[in-house]
PDB file of C-alpha atoms in Angstrom:
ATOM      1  CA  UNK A  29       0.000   0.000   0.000  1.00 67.00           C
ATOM      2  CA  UNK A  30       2.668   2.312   1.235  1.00 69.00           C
ATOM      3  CA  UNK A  31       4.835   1.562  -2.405  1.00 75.00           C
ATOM      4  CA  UNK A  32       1.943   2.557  -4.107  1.00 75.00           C
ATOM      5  CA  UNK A  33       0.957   5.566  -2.259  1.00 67.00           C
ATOM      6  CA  UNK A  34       4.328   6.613  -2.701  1.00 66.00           C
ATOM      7  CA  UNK A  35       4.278   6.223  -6.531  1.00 71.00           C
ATOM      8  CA  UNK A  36       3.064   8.944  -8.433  1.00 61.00           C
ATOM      9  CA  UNK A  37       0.616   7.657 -11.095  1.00 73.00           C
ATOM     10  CA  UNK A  38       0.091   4.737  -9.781  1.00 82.00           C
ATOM     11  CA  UNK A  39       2.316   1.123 -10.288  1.00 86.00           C
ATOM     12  CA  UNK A  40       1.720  -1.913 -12.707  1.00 89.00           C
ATOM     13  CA  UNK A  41       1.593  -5.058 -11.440  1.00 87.00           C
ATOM     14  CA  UNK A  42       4.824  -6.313 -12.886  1.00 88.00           C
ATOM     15  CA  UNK A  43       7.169  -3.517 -11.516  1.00 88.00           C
ATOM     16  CA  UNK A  44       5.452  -4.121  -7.933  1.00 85.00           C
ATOM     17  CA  UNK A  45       6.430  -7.770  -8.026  1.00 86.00           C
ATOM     18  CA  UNK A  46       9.875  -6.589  -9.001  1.00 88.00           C
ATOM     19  CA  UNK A  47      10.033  -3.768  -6.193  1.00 85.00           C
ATOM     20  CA  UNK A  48       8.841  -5.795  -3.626  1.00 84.00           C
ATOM     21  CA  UNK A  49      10.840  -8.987  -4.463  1.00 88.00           C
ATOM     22  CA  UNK A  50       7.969 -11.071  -5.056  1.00 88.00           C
ATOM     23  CA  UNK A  51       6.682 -13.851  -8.027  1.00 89.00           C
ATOM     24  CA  UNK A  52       4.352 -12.155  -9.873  1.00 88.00           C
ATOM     25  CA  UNK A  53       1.499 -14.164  -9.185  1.00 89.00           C
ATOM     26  CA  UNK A  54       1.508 -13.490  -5.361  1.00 89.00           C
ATOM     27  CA  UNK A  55       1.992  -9.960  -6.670  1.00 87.00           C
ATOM     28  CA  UNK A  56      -1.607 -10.138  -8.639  1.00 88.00           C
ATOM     29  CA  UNK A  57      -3.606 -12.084  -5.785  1.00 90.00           C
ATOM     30  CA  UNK A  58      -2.638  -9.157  -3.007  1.00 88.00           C
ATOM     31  CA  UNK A  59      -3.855  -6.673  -5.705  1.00 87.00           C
ATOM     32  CA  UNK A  60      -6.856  -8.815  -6.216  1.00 89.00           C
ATOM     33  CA  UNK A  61      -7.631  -8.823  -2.437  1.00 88.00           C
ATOM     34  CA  UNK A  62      -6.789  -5.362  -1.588  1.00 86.00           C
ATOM     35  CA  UNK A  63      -9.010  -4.289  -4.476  1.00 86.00           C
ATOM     36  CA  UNK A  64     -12.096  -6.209  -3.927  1.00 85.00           C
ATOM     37  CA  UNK A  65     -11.533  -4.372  -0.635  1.00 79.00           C
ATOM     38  CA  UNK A  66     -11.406  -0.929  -2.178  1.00 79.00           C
ATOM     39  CA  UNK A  67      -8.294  -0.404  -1.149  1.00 79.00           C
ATOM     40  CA  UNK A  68      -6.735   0.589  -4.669  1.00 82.00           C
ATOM     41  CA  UNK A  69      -8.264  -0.350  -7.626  1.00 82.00           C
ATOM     42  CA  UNK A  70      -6.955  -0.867 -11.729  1.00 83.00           C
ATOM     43  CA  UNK A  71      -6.482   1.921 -14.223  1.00 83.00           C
ATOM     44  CA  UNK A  72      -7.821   1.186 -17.853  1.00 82.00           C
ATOM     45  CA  UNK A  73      -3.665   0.581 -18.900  1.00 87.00           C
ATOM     46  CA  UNK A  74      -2.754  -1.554 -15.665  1.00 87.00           C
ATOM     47  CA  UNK A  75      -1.549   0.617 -13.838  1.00 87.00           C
ATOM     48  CA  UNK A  76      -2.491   0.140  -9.700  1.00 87.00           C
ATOM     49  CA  UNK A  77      -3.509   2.990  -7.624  1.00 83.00           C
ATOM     50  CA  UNK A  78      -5.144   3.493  -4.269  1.00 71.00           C
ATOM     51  CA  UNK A  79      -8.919   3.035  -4.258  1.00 73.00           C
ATOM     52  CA  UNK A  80     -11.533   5.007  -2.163  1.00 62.00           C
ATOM     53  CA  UNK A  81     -11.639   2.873   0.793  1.00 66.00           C
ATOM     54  CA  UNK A  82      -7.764   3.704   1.433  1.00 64.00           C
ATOM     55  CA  UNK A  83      -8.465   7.476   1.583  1.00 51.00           C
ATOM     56  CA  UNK A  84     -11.386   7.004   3.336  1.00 55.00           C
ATOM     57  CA  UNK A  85      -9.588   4.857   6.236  1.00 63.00           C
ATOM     58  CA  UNK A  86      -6.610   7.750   6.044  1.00 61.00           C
ATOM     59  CA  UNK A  87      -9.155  10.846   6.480  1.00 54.00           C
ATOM     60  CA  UNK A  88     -10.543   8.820   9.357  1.00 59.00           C
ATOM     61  CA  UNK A  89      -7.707   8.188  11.390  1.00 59.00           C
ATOM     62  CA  UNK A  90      -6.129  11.422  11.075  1.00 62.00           C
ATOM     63  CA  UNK A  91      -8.906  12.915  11.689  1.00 70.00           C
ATOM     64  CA  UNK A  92      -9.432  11.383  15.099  1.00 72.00           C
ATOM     65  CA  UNK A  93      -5.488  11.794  15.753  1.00 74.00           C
ATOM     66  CA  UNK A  94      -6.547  15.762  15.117  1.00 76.00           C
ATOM     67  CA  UNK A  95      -9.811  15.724  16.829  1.00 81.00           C
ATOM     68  CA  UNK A  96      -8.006  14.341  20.169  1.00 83.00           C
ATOM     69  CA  UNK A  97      -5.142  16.320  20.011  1.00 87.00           C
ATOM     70  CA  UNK A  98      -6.717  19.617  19.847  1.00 90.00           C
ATOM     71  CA  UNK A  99      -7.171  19.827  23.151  1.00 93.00           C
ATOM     72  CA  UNK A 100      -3.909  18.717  24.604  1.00 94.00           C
ATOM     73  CA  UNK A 101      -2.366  21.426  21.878  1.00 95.00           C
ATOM     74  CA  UNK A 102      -4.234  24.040  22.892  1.00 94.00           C
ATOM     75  CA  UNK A 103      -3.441  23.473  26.736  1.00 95.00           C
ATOM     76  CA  UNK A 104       0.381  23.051  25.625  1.00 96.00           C
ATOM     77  CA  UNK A 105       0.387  26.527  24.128  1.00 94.00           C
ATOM     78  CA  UNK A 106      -1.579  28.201  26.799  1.00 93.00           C
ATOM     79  CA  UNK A 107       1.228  26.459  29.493  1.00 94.00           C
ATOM     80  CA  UNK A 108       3.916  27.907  27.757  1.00 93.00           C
ATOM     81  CA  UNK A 109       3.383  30.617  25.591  1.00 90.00           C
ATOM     82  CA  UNK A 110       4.484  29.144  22.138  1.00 92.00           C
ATOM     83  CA  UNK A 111       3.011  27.808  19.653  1.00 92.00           C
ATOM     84  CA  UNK A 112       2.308  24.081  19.526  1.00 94.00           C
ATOM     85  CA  UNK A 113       2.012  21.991  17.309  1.00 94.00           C
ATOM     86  CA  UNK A 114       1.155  18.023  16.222  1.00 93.00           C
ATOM     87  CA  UNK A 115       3.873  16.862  13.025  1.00 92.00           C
ATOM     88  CA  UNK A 116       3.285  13.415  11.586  1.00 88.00           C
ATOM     89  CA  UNK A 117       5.998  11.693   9.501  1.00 87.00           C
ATOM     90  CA  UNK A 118       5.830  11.325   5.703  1.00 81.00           C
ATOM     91  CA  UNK A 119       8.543   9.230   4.640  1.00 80.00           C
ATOM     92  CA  UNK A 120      11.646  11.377   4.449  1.00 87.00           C
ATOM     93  CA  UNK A 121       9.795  14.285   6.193  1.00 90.00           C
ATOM     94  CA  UNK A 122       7.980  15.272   8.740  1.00 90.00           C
ATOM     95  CA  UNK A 123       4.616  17.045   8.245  1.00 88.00           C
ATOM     96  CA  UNK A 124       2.847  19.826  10.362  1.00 89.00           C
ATOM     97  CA  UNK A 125      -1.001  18.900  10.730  1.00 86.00           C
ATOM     98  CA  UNK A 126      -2.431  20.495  13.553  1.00 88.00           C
ATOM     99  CA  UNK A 127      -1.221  24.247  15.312  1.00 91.00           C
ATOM    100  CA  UNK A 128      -2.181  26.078  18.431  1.00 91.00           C
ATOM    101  CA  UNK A 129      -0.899  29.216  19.565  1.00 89.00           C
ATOM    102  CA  UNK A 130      -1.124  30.992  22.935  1.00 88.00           C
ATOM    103  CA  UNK A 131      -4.518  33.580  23.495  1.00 84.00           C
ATOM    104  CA  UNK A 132      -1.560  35.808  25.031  1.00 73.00           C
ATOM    105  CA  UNK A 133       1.517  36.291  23.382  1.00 63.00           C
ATOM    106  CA  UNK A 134       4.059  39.049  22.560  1.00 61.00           C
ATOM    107  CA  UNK A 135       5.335  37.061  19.804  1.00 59.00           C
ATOM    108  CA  UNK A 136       4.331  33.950  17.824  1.00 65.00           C
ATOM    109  CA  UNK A 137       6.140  31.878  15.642  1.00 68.00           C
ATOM    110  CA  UNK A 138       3.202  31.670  12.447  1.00 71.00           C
ATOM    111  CA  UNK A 139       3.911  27.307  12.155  1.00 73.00           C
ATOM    112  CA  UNK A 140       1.353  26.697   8.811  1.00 80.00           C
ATOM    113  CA  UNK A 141      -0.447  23.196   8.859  1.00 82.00           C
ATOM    114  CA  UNK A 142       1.202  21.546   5.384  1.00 82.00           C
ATOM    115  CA  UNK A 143       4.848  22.751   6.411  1.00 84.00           C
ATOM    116  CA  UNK A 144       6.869  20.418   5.497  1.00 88.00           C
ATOM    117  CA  UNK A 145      10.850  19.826   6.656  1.00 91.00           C
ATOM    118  CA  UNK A 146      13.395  16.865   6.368  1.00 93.00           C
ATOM    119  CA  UNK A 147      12.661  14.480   9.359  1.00 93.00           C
ATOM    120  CA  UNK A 148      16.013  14.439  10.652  1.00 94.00           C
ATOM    121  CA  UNK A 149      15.894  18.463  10.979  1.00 92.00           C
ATOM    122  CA  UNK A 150      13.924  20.260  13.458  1.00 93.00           C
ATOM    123  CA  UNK A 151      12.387  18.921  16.911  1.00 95.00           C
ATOM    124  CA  UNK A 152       9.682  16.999  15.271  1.00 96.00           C
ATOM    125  CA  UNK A 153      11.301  14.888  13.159  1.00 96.00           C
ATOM    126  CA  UNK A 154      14.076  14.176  15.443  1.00 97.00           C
ATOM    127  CA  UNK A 155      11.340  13.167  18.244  1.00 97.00           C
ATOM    128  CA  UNK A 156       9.972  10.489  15.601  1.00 95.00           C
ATOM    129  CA  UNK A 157      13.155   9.112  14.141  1.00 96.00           C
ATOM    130  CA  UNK A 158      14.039   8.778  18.579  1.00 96.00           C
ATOM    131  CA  UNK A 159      11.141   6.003  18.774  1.00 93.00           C
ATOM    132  CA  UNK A 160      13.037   3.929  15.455  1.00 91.00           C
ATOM    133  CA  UNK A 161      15.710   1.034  16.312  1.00 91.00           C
ATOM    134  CA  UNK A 162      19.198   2.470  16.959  1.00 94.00           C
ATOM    135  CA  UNK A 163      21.089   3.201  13.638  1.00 93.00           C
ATOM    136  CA  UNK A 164      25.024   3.640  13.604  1.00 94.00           C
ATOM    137  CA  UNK A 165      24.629   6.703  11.958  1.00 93.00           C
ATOM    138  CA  UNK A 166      22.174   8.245  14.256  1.00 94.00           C
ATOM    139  CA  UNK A 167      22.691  12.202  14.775  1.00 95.00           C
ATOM    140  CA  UNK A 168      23.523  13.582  18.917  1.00 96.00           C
ATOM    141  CA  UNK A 169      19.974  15.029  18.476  1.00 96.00           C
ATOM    142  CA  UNK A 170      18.597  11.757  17.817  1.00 96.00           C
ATOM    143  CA  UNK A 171      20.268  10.095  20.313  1.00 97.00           C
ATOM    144  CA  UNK A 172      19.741  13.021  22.926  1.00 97.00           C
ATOM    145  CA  UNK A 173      15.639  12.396  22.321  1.00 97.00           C
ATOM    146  CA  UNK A 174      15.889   8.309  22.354  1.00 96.00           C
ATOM    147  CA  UNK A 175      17.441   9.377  26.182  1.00 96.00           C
ATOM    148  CA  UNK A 176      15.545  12.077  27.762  1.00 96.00           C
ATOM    149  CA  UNK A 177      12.309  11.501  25.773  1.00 96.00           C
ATOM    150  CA  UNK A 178      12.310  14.633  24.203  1.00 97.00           C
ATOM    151  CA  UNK A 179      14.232  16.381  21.541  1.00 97.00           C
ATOM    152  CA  UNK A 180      15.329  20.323  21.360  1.00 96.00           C
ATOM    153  CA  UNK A 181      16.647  22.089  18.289  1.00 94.00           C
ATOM    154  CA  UNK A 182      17.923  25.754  17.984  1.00 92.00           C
ATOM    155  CA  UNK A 183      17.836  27.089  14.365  1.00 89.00           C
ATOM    156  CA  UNK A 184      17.919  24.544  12.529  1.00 88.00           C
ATOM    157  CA  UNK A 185      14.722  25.799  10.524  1.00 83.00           C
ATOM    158  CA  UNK A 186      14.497  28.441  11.161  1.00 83.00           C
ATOM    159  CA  UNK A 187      16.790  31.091  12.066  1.00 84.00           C
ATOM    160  CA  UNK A 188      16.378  32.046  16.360  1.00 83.00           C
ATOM    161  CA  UNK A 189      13.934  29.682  16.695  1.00 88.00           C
ATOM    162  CA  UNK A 190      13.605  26.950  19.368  1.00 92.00           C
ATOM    163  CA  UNK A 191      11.926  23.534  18.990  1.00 93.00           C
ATOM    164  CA  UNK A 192      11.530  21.151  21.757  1.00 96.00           C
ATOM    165  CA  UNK A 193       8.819  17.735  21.105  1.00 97.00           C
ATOM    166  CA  UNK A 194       8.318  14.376  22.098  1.00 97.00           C
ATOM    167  CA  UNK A 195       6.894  11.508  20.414  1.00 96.00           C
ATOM    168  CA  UNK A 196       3.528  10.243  20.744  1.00 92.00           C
ATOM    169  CA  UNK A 197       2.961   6.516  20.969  1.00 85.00           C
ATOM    170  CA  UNK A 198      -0.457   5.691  19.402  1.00 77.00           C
ATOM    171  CA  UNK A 199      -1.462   1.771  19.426  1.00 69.00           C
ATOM    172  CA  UNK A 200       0.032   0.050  16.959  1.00 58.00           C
ATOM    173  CA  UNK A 201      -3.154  -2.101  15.469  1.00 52.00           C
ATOM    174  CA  UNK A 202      -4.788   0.682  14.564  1.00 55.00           C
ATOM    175  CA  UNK A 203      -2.160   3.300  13.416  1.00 60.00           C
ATOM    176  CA  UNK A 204       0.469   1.095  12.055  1.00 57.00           C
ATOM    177  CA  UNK A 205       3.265   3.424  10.005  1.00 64.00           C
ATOM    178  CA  UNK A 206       1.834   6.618  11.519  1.00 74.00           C
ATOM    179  CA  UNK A 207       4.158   8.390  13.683  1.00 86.00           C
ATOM    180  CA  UNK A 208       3.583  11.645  15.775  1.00 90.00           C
ATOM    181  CA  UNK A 209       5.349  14.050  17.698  1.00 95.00           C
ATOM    182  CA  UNK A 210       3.730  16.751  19.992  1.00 96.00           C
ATOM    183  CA  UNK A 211       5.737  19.900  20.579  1.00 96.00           C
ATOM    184  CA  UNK A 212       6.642  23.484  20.611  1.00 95.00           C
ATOM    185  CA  UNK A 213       8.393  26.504  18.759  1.00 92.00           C
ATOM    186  CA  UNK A 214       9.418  29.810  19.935  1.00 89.00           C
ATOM    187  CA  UNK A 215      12.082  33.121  19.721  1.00 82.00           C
ATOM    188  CA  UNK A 216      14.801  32.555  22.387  1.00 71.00           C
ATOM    189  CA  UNK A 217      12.041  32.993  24.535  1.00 74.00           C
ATOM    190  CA  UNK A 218      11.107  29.573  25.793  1.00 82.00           C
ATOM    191  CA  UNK A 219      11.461  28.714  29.685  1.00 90.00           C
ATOM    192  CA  UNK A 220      13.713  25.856  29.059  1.00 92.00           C
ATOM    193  CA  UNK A 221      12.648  23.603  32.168  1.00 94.00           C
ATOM    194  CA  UNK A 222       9.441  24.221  32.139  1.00 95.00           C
ATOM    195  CA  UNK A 223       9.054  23.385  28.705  1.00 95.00           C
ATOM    196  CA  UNK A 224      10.763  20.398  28.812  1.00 96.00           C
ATOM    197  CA  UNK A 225       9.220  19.090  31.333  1.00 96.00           C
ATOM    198  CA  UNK A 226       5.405  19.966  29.927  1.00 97.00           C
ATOM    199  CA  UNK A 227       6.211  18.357  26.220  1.00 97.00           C
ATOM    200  CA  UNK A 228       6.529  15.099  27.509  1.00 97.00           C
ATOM    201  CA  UNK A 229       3.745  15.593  29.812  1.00 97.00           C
ATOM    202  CA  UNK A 230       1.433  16.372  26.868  1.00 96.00           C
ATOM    203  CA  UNK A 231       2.768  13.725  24.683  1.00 95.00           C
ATOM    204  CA  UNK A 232       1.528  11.429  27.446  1.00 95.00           C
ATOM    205  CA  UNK A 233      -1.298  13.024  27.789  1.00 94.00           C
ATOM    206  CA  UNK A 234      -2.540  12.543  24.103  1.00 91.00           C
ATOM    207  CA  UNK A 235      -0.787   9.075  24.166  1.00 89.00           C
ATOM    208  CA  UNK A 236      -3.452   8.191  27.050  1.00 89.00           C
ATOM    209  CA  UNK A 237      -6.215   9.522  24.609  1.00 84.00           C
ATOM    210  CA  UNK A 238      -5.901   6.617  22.550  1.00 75.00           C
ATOM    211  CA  UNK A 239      -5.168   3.789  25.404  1.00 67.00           C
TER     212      UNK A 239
END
């Protein structure tokens, strides 16, 4: 599903046996099943793309990720005057769906739902990529978050700015290959402790939601 998602156009049944190292006729029968399911369904010239029921099941659980962490954001951002924010990961980077920002602020940081940055830049990302199996290569930040449960960042995306998030763990049946983080962005302006004691607190928080 994911290989197909990921391929503009759509994929023919041939090059997804080929991608996915499988005989060709197991290729056909899981794009038999999935599409008697709705999940993608068979262009006039072959070619496989996802079907209704696949968007439809995607719309749905984001949209009860979003609907519960509302809340939780908008308490985040009233505890520590930033703006907060909910980032899901999209393969290679890391996606901002859901903001809140502070009723009283001097200054905001403006964080656009749809921004997108390379996962293993910024808070967000790094937060996510802390919850993955341990890689030689893995950066200070990353290894900093996998340790303390919570990643900062100072600049990296933006010039002054401060990002500090956690990872939320949703249940694994029901959001499999969706990851979250929770967190916060700010001018130098952020009370360290406080705030990294409260991300973590909120990424429990909406973690619980879905327990």
């Amino acid at each position: 599903m994911l290989l197909i998602a990921r391929t503009p156009g759509g994929v023919k049944v041939g090059e997804l046996a080929g991608r996915l190292n499988l005989h060709r006729a197991i290729a056909y029968r899981i794009v038999a099943t999935l599409a008697d399911r709705g999940m993608v369904r068979r262009l006039d010239d072959g070619r496989i793309v996802l079907g209704a029921a696949a968007f439809l099941l995607a719309a749905q659980a984001g949209g009860i990720v979003r609907s519960l962490a509302r809340p939780v954001l908008e308490d985040l951002a009233e505890q520590t005057g930033a703006t907060a924010f909910l980032s899901m990961a999209e393969g290679a980077e890391c996606v901002v769906v859901l903001t809140a920002e502070p009723r009283e602020a001097d200054v905001n940081i403006h964080y656009r739902v749809g921004t997108r940055h390379p996962i293993d830049r910024g808070a967000a990302g790094i937060a996510i990529l802390s919850t993955r199996p341990e890689r030689p290569d893995d950066s200070v930040d990353i290894r900093f978050a996998r340790a303390h449960g919570y990643s900062v960042t100072r600049g990296q995306l933006h010039k002054g700015a401060v990002g500090v998030s956690s990872p939320v763990r949703l249940p694994s049946e029901a959001f499999a290959g969706m990851d979250y983080s929770i967190g916060v962005v700010a001018l130098e302006t952020l009370e360290m402790d406080m705030v990294c004691r409260a991300v973590p607190e909120a990424a429990r928080a909406l973690s619980a939601r879905f327990a």
